[in-house]
Coordinates of C-alpha atoms in Angstrom, one line a residue:
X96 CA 52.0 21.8 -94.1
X97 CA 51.4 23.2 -90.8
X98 CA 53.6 22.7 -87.4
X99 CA 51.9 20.0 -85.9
X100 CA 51.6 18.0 -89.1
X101 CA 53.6 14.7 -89.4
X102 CA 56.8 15.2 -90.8
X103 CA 58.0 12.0 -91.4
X104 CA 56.4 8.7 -93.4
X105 CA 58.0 5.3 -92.2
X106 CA 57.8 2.3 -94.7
X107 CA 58.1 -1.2 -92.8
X108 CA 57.9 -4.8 -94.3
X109 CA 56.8 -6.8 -92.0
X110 CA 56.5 -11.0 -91.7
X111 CA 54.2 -12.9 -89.0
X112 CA 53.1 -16.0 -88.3
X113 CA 49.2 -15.9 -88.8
X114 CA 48.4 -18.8 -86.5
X115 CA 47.6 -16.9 -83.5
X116 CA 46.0 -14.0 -84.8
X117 CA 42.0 -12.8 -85.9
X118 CA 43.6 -11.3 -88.7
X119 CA 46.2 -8.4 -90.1
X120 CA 43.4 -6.2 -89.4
X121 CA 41.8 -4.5 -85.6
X122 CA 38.9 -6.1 -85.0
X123 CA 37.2 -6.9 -82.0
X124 CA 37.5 -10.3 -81.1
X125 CA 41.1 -10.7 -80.8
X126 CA 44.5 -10.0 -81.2
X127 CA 45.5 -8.4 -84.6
X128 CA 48.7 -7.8 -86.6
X129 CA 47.6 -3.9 -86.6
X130 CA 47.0 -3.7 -82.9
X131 CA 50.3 -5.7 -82.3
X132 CA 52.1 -2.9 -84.4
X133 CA 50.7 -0.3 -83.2
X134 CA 51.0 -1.3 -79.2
X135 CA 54.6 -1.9 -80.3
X136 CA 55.2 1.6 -82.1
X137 CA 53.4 3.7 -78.8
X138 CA 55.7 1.8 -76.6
X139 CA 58.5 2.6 -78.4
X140 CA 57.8 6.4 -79.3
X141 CA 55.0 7.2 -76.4
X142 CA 52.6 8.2 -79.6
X143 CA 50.2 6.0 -80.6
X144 CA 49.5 6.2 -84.5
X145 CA 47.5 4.6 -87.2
X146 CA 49.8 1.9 -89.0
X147 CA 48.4 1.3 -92.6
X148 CA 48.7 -2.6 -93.8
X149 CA 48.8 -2.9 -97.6
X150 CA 47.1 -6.0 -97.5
X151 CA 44.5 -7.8 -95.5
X152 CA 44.8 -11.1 -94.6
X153 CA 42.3 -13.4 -92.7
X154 CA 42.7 -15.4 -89.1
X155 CA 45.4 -18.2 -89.9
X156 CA 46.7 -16.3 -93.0
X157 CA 50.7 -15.7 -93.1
X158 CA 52.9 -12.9 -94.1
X159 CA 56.7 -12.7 -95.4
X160 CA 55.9 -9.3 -97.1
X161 CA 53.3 -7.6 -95.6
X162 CA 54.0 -3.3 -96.4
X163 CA 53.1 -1.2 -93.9
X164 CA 53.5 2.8 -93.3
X165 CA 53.4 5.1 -90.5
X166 CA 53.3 9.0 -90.3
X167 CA 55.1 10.6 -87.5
X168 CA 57.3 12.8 -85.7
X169 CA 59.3 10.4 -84.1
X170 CA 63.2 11.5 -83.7
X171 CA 64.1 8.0 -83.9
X172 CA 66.4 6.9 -86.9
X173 CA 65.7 4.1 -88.9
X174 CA 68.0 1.8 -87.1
X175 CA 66.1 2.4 -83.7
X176 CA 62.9 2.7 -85.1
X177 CA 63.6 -1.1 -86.6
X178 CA 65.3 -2.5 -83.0
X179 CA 63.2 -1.1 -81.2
X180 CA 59.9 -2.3 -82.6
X181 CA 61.2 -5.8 -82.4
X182 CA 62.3 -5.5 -79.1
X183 CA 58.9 -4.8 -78.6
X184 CA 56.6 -6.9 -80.8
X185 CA 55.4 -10.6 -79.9
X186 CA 57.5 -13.3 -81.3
X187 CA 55.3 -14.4 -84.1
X188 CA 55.8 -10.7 -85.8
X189 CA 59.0 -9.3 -87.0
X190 CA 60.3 -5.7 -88.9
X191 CA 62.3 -7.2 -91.3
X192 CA 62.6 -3.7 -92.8
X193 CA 62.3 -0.2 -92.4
X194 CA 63.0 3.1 -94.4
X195 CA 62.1 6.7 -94.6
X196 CA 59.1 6.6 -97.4
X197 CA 57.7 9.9 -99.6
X198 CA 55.3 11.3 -97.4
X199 CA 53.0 10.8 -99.8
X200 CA 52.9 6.8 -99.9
X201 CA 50.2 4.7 -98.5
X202 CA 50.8 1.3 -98.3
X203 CA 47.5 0.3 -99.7
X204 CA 46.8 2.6 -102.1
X205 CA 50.0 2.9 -104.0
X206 CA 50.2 -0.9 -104.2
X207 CA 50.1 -2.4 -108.2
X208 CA 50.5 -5.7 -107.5
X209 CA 50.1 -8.5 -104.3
X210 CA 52.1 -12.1 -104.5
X211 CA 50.7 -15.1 -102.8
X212 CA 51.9 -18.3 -101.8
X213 CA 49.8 -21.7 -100.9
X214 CA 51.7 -24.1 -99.6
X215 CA 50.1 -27.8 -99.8
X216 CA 52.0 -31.3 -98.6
X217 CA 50.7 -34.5 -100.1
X218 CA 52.9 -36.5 -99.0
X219 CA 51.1 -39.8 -96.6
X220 CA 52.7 -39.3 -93.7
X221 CA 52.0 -36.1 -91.6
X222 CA 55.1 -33.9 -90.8
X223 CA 54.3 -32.3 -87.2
X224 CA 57.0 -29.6 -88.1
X225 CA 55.2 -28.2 -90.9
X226 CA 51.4 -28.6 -89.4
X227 CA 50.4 -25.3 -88.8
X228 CA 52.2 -23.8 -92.2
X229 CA 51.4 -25.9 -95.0
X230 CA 48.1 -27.6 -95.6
X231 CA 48.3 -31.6 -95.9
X232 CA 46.0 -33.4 -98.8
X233 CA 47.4 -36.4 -98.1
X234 CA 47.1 -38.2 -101.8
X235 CA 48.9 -38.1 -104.5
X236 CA 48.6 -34.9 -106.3
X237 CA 49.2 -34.7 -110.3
X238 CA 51.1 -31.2 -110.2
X239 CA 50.9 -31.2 -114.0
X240 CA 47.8 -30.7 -114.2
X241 CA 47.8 -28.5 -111.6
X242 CA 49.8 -26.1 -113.2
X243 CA 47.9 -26.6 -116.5
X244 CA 44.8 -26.1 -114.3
X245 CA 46.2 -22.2 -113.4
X246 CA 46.9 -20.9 -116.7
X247 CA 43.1 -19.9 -117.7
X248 CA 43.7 -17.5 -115.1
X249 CA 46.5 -15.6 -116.5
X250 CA 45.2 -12.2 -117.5
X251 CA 42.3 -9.7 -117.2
X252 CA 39.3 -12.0 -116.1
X253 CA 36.2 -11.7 -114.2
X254 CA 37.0 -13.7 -110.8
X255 CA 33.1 -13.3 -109.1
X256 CA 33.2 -17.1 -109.1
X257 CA 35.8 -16.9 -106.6
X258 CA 34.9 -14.8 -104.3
X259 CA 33.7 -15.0 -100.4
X260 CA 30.1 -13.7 -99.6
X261 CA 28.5 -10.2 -101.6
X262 CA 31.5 -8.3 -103.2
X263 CA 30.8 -4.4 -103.6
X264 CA 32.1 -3.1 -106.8
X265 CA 33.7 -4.9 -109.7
X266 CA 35.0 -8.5 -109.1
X267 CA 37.9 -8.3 -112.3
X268 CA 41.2 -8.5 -111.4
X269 CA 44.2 -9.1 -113.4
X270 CA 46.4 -12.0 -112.6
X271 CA 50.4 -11.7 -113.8
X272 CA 51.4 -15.2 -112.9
X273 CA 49.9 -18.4 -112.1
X274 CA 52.7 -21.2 -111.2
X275 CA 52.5 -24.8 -109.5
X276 CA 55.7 -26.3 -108.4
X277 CA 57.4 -28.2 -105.9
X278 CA 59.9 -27.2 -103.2
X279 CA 62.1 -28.4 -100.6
X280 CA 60.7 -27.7 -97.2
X281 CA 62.7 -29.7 -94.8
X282 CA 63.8 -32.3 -97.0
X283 CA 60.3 -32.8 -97.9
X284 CA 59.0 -31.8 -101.3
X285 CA 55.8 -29.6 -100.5
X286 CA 53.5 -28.3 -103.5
X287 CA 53.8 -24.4 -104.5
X288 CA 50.9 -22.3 -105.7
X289 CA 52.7 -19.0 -106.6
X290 CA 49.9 -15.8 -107.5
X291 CA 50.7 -12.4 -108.7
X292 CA 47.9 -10.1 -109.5
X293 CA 47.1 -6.4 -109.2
X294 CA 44.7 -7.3 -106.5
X295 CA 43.3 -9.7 -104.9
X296 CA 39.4 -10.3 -103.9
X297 CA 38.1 -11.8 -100.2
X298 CA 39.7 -15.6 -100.6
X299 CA 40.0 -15.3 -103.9
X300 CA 43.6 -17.6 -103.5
X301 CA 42.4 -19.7 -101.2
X302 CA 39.2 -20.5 -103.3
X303 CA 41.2 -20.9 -106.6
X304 CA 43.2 -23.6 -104.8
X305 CA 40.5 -25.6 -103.6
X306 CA 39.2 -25.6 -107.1
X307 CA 42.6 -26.5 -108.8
X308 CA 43.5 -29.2 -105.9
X309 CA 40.3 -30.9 -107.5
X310 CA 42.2 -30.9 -110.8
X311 CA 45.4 -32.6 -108.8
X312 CA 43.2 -35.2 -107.0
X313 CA 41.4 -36.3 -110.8
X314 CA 38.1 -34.9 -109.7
X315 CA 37.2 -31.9 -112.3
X316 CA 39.5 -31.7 -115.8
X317 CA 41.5 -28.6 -116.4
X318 CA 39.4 -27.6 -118.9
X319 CA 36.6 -27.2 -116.1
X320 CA 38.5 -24.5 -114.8
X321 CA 37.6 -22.0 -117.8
X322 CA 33.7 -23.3 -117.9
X323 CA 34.0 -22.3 -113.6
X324 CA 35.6 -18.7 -114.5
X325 CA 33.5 -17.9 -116.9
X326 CA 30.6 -18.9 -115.1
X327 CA 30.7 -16.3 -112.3
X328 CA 29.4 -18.8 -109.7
X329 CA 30.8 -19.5 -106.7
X330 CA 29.4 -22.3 -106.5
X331 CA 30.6 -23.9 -109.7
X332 CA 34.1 -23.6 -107.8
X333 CA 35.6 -26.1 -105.2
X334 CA 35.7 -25.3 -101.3
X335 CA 37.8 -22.7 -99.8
X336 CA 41.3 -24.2 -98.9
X337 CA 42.5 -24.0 -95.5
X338 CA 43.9 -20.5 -94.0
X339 CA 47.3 -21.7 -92.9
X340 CA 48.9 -22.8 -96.3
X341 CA 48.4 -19.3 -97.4
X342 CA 51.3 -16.6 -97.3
X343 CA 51.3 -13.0 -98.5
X344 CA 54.6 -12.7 -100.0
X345 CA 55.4 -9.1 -101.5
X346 CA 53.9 -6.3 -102.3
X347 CA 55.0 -4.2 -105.3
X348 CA 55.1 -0.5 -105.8
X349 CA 56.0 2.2 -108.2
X350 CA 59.6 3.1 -108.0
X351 CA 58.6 6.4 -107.5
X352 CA 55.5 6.3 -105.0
X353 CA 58.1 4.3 -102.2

């Protein structure tokens, strides 16, 4: 390694409300998570540096585990480093954790497996807390079948039928868990969708969950939902739900890659 390589590789988890942003990624036409970081790590160490996201997530999407690392020869320790970027950052993004990585780890790359959440609220009468985080259907939803609806996903599949637009390169993923339940969300019992998969394809969540909300609402059986998978159609599959119920989680690594 020569003299004026980094010498340092910072891991930071990171959470952000998604409401206000084009996306996790720089782009053009707005304000990004990325650009947000990295304004916040110049400011802080007068050195403006490439901050690698594990995961991308689209305009509205949330995060309470987005991974993150940054090479550098800052002198600041952890502790600043931490502070400081939250001094810095907006208030709808937060460090919620920071530590010295191998130099080696990429955010990205070294990831094995993602964990979504879809938060849905069926309940008739509108809650104007929870508007712009958890998407309202409001009907009674039959969560049974929901969560019978999910299980054909479980496992190595083919998931071209629930992809956005042209994918390039192979649409199989493998999907670890696939759970529907119901949670307390200020007193109010919002619907769950919990994912776990070793990657996840362009709205590949948010399109599964438009298809299995037509299972909760009576609409399509559960046992459409392994005659949609297998047909590799997108349009066999049910509308892409709405951006803001969706949260990226965590992000899991190798013991030995963080």
């Amino acid at each position: 390694m020569s003299s004026t390589s980094p010498t340092r590789n910072i891991g930071l988890r990171i959470e952000y409300d998604g409401t206000d942003f084009v996306g996790s990624q720089w782009q053009n036409n707005g304000r990004s998570v990325q650009q947000a970081l990295e304004d916040a790590w110049e400011q802080l160490t007068q050195d403006r540096k490439r901050i690698i996201l594990a995961g991308r997530t689209d305009s509205g999407v949330h995060a309470r585990g987005q991974v993150a690392n940054v090479r550098t020869t800052t002198h600041h320790d952890i502790t600043t480093i931490q502070r400081g970027l939250n001094a810095i950052l907006p208030e709808d993004v937060a460090v919620l954790d920071a530590w010295e990585a191998s130099y080696d780890f990429h955010a990205r790359h070294d990831a094995v497996r993602r964990d979504y959440r879809y938060l849905i609220d069926d309940d008739m009468t509108e809650s104007p807390l929870l508007r712009r985080h958890v998407v309202r259907v409001p009907k009674p939803l039959d969560i049974a079948a929901m969560a019978q609806a999910l299980e054909p996903f479980l496992g190595r599949h083919d998931f071209a039928a629930f992809v956005a637009g042209q994918h390039d390169g192979s649409t199989v993923r493998t999907c670890y868990t696939a759970t529907c339940n119901r949670m307390n969300i200020f007193g109010r019992q919002v619907i769950a969708i919990d994912m776990g998969a070793n990657a996840f394809l362009h709205h590949m969540v948010r399109n599964i969950v438009g298809t299995v909300l037509l299972v909760g609402e009576g609409k399509h059986s559960v046992e459409d939902i392994s005659r949609i998978l297998q047909s590799r159609n997108r349009r066999q599959a049910g509308r892409t739900a709405p951006a803001h119920g969706l949260y990226l989680m965590s992000v899991t690594y190798p013991t030995d890659a963080v």
